[in-house]
Coordinates of C-alpha atoms in Angstrom, one line a residue:
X257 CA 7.4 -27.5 11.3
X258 CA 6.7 -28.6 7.8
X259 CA 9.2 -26.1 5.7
X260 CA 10.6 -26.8 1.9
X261 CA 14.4 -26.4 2.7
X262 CA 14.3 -25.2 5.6
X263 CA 12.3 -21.8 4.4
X264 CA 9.4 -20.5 5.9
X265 CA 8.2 -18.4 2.7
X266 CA 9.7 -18.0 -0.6
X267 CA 9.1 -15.7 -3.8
X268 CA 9.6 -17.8 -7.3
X269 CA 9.9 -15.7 -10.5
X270 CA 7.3 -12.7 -8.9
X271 CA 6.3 -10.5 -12.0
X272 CA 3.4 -7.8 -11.2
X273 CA 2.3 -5.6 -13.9
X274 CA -0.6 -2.9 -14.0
X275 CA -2.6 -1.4 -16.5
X276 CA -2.5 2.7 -16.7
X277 CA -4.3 4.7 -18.9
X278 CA -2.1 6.8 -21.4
X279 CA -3.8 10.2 -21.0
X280 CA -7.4 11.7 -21.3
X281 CA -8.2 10.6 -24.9
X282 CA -7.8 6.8 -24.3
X283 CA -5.4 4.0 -24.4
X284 CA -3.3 2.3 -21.6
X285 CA 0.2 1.1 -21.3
X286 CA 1.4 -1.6 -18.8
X287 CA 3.5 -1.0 -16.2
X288 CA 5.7 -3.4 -14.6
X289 CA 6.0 -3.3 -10.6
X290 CA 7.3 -6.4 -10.4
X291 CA 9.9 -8.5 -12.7
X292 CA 11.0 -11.5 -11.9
X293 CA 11.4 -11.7 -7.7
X294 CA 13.3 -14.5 -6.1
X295 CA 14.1 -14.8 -2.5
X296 CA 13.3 -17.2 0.1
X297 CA 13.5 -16.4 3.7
X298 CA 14.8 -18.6 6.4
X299 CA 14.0 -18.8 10.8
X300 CA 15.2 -16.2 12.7
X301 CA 16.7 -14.0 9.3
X302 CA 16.2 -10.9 8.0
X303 CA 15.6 -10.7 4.4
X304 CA 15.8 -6.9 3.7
X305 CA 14.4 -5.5 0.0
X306 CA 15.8 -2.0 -0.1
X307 CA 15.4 0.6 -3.2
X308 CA 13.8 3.7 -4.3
X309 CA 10.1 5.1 -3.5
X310 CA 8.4 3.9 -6.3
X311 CA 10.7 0.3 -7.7
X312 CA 8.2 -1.8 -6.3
X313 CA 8.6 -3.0 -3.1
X314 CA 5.7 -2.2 -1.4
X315 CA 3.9 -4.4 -4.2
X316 CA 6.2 -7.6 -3.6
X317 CA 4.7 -6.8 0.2
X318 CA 1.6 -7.3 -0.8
X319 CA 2.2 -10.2 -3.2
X320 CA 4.0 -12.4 -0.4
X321 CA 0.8 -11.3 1.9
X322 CA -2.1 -12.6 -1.4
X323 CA -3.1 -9.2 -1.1
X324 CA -3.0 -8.7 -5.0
X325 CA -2.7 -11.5 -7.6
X326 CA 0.7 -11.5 -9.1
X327 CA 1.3 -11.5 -13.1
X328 CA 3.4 -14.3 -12.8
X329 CA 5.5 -16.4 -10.5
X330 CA 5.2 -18.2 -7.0
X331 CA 4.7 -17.4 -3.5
X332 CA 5.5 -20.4 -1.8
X333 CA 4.7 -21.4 2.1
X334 CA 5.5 -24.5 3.3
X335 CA 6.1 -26.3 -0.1
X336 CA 2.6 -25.1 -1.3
X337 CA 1.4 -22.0 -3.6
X338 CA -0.4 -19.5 -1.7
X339 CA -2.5 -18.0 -4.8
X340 CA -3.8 -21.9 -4.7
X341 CA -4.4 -22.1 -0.7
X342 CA -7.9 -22.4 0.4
X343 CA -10.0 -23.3 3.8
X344 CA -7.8 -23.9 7.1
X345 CA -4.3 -24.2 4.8
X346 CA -5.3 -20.6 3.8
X347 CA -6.0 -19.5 7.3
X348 CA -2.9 -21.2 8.6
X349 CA -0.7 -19.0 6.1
X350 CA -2.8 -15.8 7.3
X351 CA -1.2 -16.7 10.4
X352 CA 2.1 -17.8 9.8
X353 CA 2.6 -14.7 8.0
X354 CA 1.7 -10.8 9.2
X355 CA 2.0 -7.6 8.3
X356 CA 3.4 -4.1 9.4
X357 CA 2.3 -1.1 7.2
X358 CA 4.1 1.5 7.1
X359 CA 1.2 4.0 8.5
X360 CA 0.2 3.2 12.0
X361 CA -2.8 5.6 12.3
X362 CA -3.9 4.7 8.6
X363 CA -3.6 0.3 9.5
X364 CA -6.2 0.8 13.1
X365 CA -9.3 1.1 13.2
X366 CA -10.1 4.0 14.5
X367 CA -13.7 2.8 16.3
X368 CA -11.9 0.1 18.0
X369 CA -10.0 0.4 21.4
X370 CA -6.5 -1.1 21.6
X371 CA -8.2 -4.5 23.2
X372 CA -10.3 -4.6 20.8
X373 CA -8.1 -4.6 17.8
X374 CA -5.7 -7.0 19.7
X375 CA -8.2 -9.7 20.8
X376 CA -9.6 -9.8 17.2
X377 CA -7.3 -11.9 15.8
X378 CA -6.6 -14.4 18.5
X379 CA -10.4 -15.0 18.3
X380 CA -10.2 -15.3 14.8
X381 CA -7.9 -17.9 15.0
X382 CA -9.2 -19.6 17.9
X383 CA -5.8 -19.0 20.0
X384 CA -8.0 -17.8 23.2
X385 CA -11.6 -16.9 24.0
X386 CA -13.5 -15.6 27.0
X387 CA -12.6 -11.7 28.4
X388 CA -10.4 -13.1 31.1
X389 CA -7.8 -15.2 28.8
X390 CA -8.4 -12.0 26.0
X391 CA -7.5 -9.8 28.6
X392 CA -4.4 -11.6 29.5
X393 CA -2.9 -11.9 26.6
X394 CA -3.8 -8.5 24.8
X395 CA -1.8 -7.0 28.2
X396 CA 1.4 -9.4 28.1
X397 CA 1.3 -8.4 23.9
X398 CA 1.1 -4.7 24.7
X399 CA 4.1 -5.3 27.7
X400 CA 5.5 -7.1 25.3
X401 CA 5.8 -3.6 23.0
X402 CA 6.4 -1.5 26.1
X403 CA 3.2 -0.2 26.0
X404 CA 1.1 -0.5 30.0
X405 CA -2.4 0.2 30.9
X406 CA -3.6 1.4 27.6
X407 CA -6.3 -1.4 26.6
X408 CA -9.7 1.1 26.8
X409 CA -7.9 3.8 24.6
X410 CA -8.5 4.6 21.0
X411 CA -6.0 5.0 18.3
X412 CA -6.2 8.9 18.2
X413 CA -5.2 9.2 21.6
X414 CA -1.8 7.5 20.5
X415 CA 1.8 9.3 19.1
X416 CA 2.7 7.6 15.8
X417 CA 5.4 5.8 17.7
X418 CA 2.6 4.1 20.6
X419 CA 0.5 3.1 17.3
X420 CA 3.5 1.5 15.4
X421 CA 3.7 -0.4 18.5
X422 CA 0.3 -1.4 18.9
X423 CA 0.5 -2.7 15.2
X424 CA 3.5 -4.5 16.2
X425 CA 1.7 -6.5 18.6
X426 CA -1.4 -7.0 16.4
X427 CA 0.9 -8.7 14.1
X428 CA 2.6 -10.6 17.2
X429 CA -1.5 -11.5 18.2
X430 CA -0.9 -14.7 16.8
X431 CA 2.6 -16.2 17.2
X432 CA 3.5 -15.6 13.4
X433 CA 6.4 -17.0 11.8
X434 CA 7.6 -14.2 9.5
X435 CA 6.5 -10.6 9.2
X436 CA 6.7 -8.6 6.3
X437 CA 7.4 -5.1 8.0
X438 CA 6.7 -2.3 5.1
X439 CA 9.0 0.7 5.9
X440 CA 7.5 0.8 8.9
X441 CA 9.9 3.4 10.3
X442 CA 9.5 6.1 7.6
X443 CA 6.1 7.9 8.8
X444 CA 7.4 7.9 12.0
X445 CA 9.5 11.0 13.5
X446 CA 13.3 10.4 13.8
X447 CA 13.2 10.8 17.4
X448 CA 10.9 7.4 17.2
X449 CA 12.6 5.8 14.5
X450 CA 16.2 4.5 16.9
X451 CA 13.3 3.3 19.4
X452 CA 10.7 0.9 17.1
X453 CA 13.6 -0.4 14.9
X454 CA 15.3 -1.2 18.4
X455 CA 12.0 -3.0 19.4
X456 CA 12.2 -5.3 16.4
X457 CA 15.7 -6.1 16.7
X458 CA 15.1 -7.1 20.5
X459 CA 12.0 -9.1 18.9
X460 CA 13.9 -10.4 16.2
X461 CA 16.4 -11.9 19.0
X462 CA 14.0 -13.4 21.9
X463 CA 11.4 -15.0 19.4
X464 CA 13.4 -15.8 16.8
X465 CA 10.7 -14.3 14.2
X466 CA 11.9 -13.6 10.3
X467 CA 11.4 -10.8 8.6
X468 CA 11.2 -9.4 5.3
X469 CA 12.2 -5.7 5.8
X470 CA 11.4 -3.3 3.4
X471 CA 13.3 0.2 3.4
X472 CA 14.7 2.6 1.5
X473 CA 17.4 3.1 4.2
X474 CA 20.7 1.1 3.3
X475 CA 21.5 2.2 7.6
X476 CA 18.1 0.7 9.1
X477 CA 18.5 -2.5 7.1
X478 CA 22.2 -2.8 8.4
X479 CA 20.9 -2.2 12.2
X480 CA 18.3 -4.8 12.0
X481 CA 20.0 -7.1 9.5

């Protein structure tokens, strides 16, 4: 695969800054999210961003994703800026590159059944077609998650655990490179918690996938890391 030095993604000089209005009379003041990110991340790593609720991590998130134009600096993938990507190169990095949110029920679709939300993005991305192939890979996906026999069910019939899992696989849909997993344990009773983070590590180690793992939990990030 075509990588600059061997990374898959890397942030250059990432600045993010928002405009917030003073008070009720007028005025705004700037607010910077974001000041001066670098990081690159490698195959088959963890890069883990840990810090407060509130520094700005969930914005890098959604900087390395294009979800929100940074102030300044670089995201780059595969030697090229992402804020510059267009057509097919911008579809491939959609690809190459997923997302877990932190709040499963808040990230599906509530309208759409578990297949339907799975098969969405391989037919996006032309990876299969046709009910039968669909089917087939939405079930080895969901056994892949340790989730059986649940393809006709909706996301409200799900614990938050089953529907971090299911947004673990949407993100696996794919065959991604790197996933940017947001605190994805913290919504999630502790009870859950040992189990999902125990799921990534065992993906983590069979697919070789990177990750950028955002926490505010110095112990997660050592488990996974």
């Amino acid at each position: 695969m075509d990588r600059t030095n061997g990374h898959i993604i890397e942030a250059k000089g990432l600045q993010k800054t928002f405009s917030v209005k003073k008070s009720a009379f007028g005025g705004h003041a700037s607010l910077r999210a974001v000041d001066g990110v670098d990081f690159a991340v490698a195959p088959n790593h963890v890069f883990s961003l840990v810090g407060e609720s509130g520094c700005g991590k969930s914005t890098v998130a959604r900087l390395l994703l294009r979800l929100t134009e940074p102030s300044g600096g670089q995201v780059i993938h595969k030697g090229k800026n992402v804020y510059d990507l267009k057509g097919e190169d911008l579809k491939a990095f959609r690809r190459s590159v997923q997302i877990v949110f932190q709040d499963p029920f808040a990230s599906l679709n509530p309208r759409r059944t578990v297949y339907e939300t799975l098969s969405e993005p391989m037919k996006i991305h032309g990876i299969a077609s046709g009910r039968k192939e669909l089917t087939g890979r939405v079930d080895e996906l969901l056994k892949t998650v340790g989730l059986v026999d649940v393809m006709d069910r909706y996301p409200h019939e799900f614990s938050g655990g089953q529907r971090q899992r299911i947004c673990i696989a949407r993100a696996l849909a794919v065959g991604p490179e790197v996933i940017v997993a947001d605190e994805p344990l913290s919504a999630l009773d502790v009870s859950i918690q040992a189990q999902i983070l125990n799921l990534l590590i065992e993906l983590k180690e069979s697919t070789g996938l990177a990750f950028v793992f955002i926490s505010h939990d110095l112990r997660v990030v050592r488990d996974l890391s």
